[in-house]
Short mmCIF file of C-alpha atoms in Angstrom, two decimals:
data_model
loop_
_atom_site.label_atom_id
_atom_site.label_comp_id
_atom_site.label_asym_id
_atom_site.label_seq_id
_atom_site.Cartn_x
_atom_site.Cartn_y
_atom_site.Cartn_z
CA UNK A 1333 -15.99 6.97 -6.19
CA UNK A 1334 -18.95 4.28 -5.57
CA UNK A 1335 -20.13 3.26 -2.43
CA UNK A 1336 -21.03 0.30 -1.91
CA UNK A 1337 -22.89 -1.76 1.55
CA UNK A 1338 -21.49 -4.45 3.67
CA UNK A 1339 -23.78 -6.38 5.36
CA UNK A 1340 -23.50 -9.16 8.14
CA UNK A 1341 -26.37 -11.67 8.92
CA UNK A 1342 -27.14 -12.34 12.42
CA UNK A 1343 -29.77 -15.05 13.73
CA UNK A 1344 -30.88 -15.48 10.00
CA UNK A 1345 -31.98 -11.54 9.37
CA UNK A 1346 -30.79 -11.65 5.82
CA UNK A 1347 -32.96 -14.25 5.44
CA UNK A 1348 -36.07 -12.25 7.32
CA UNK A 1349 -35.03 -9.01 5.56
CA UNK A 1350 -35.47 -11.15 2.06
CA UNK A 1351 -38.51 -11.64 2.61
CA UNK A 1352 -39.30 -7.98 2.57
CA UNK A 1353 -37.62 -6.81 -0.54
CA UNK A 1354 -39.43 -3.53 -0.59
CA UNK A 1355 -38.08 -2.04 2.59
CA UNK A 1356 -34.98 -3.82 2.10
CA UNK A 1357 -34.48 -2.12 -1.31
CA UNK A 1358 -35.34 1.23 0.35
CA UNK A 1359 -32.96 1.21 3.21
CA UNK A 1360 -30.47 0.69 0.37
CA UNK A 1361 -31.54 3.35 -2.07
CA UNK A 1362 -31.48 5.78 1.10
CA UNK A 1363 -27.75 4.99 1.99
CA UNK A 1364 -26.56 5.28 -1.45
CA UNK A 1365 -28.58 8.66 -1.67
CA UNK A 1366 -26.72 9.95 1.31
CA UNK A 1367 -23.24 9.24 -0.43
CA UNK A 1368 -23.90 11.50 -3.16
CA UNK A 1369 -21.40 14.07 -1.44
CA UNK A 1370 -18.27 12.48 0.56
CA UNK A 1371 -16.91 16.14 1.89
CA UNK A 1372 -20.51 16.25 3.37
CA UNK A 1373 -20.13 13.02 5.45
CA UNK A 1374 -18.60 14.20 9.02
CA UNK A 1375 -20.60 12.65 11.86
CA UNK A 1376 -23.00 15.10 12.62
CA UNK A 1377 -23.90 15.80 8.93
CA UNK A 1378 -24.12 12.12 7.82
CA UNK A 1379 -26.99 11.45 10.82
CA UNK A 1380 -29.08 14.74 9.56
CA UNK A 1381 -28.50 13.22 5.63
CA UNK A 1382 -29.82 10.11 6.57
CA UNK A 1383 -32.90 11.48 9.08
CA UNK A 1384 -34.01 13.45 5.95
CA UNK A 1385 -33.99 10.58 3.64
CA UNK A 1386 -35.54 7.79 6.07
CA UNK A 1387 -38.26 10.40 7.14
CA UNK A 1388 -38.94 11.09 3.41
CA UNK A 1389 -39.79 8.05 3.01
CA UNK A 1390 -42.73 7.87 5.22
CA UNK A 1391 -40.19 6.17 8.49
CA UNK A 1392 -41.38 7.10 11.80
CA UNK A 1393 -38.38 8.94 13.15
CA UNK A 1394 -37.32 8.46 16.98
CA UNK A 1395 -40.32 5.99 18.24
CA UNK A 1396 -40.02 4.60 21.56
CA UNK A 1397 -38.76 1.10 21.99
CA UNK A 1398 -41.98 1.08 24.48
CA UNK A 1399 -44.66 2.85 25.09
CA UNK A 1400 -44.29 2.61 28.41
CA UNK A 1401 -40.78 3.90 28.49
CA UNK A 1402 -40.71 7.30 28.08
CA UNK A 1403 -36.59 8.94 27.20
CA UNK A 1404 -33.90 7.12 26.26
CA UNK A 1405 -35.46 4.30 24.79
CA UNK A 1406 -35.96 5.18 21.20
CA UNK A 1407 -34.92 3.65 17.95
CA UNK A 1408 -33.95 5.74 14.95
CA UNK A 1409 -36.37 4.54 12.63
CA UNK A 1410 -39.14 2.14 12.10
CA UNK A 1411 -41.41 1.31 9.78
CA UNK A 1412 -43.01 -1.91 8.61
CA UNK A 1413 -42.06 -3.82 12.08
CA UNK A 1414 -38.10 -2.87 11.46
CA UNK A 1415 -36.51 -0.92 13.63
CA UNK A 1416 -33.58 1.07 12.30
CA UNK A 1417 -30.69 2.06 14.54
CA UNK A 1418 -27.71 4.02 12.48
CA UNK A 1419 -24.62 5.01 15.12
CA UNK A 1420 -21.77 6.80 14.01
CA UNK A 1421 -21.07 7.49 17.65
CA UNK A 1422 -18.27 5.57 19.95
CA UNK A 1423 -17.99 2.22 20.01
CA UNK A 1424 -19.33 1.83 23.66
CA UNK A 1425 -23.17 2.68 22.14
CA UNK A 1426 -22.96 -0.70 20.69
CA UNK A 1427 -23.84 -2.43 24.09
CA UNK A 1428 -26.37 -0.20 24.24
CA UNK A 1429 -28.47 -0.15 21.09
CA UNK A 1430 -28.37 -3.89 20.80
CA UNK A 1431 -30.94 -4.38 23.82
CA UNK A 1432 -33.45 -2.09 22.58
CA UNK A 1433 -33.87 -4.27 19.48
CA UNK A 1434 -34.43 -7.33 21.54
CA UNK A 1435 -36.60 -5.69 24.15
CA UNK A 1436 -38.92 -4.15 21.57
CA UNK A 1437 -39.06 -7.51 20.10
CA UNK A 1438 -39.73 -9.83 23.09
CA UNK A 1439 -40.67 -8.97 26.96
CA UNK A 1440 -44.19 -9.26 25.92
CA UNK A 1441 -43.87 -6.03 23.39
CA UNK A 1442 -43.54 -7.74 20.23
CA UNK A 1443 -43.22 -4.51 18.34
CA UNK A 1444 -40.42 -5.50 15.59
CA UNK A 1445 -39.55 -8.74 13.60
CA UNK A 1446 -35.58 -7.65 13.52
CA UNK A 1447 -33.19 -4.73 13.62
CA UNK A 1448 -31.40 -2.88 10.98
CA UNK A 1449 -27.85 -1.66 12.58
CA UNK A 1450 -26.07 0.75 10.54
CA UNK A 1451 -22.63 1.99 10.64
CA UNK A 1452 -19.58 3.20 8.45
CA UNK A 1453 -16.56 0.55 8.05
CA UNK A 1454 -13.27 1.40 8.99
CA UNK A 1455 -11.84 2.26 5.06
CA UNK A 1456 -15.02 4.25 4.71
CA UNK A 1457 -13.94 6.61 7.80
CA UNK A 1458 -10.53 6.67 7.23
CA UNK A 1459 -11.05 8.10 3.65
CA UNK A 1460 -13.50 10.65 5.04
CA UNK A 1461 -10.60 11.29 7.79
CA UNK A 1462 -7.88 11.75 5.55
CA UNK A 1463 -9.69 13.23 2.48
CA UNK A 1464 -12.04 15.70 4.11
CA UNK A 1465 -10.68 16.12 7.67
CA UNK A 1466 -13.60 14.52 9.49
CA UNK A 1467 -13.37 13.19 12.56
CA UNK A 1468 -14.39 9.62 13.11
CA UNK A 1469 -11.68 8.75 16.05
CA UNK A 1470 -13.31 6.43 18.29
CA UNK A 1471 -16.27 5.70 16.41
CA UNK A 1472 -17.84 2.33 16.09
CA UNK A 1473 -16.93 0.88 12.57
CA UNK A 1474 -18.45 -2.14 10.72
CA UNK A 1475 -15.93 -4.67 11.72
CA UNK A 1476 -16.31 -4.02 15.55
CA UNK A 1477 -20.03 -4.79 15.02
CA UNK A 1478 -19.11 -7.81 13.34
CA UNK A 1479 -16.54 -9.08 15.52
CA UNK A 1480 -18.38 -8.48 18.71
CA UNK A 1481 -22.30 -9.00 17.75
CA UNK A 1482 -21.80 -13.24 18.47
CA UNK A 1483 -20.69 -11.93 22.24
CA UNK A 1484 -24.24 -10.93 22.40
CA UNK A 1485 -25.89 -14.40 21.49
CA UNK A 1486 -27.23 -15.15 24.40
CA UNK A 1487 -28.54 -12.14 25.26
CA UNK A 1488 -30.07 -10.96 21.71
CA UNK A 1489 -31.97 -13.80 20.15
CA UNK A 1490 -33.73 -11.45 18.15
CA UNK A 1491 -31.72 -10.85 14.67
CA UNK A 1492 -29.89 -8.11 13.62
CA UNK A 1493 -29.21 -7.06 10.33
CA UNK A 1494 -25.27 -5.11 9.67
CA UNK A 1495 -25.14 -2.35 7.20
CA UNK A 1496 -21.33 -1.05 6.61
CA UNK A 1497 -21.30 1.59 4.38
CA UNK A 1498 -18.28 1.48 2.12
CA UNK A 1499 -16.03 2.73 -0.59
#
């Protein structure tokens, strides 16, 4: 079975993340790496799968959203002025990863150029569900993001980049 990655454009990112083929490309070639093995892919698993991959590639795992702000303020990954957020937790973390990518981008930090948000789309846990007995209940899915990320538009101007990995 091939994967394959849905992706919804937010304030122009697909255009930004064009631009920058190279990472772009990467971020790709890491997903589809961590797909090798479906019965692999509950929560936990998938997150540690993809830390391995983005930190072999030379991504700077957990850096703060500011220096200045010491816990809870990290992304998952950033290199290159992207920041990377992947959540395969509950929906609810979805108000709460969005600000991070516009405060490291504005409020005088001007640390990234746009965000990379990464999740799993509803088929994609349902087969893991029903095939391998994973849990995803409650967990934020692609088409949430999609369907709620213009709710945000006047509070995140910076843009956002979806990543739904599929089946």
């Amino acid at each position: 079975m091939a994967v394959r990655l849905k992706k919804y454009s937010f304030r122009f990112s697909e255009e930004l993340f064009n631009s920058r083929l190279a990472p772009k490309s990467e971020i790709e070639q890491i997903l589809y790496a961590a797909c090798v093995d479906f019965s692999k892919l509950n929560r936990k698993e998938f997150n540690k799968i993809l830390n391995d991959l983005f930190l072999e590639k030379g991504w700077e795992g957990q850096p703060r959203v500011s220096p200045d702000m010491k816990a809870y303020s990290k992304f998952d990954f950033q290199k290159s002025r992207i920041a990377v957020e992947v959540q395969f937790g509950h929906a609810s973390f979805l108000g709460t990863d969005l600000p991070k990518f516009q405060m490291a981008s504005y409020s005088n930090l001007d640390l990234i150029d746009f965000g990379v948000y990464i999740t799993t789309t509803k088929a994609m846990q349902k087969f893991l569900t029903n095939q391998y007995g994973h849990n995803w209940d409650g967990s934020l899915n692609f088409e949430k993001v999609e369907k709620y990320l213009p709710y945000f538009k006047s509070a995140i101007q910076v843009p956002v980049y979806v990543i739904g990995i599929d089946f």
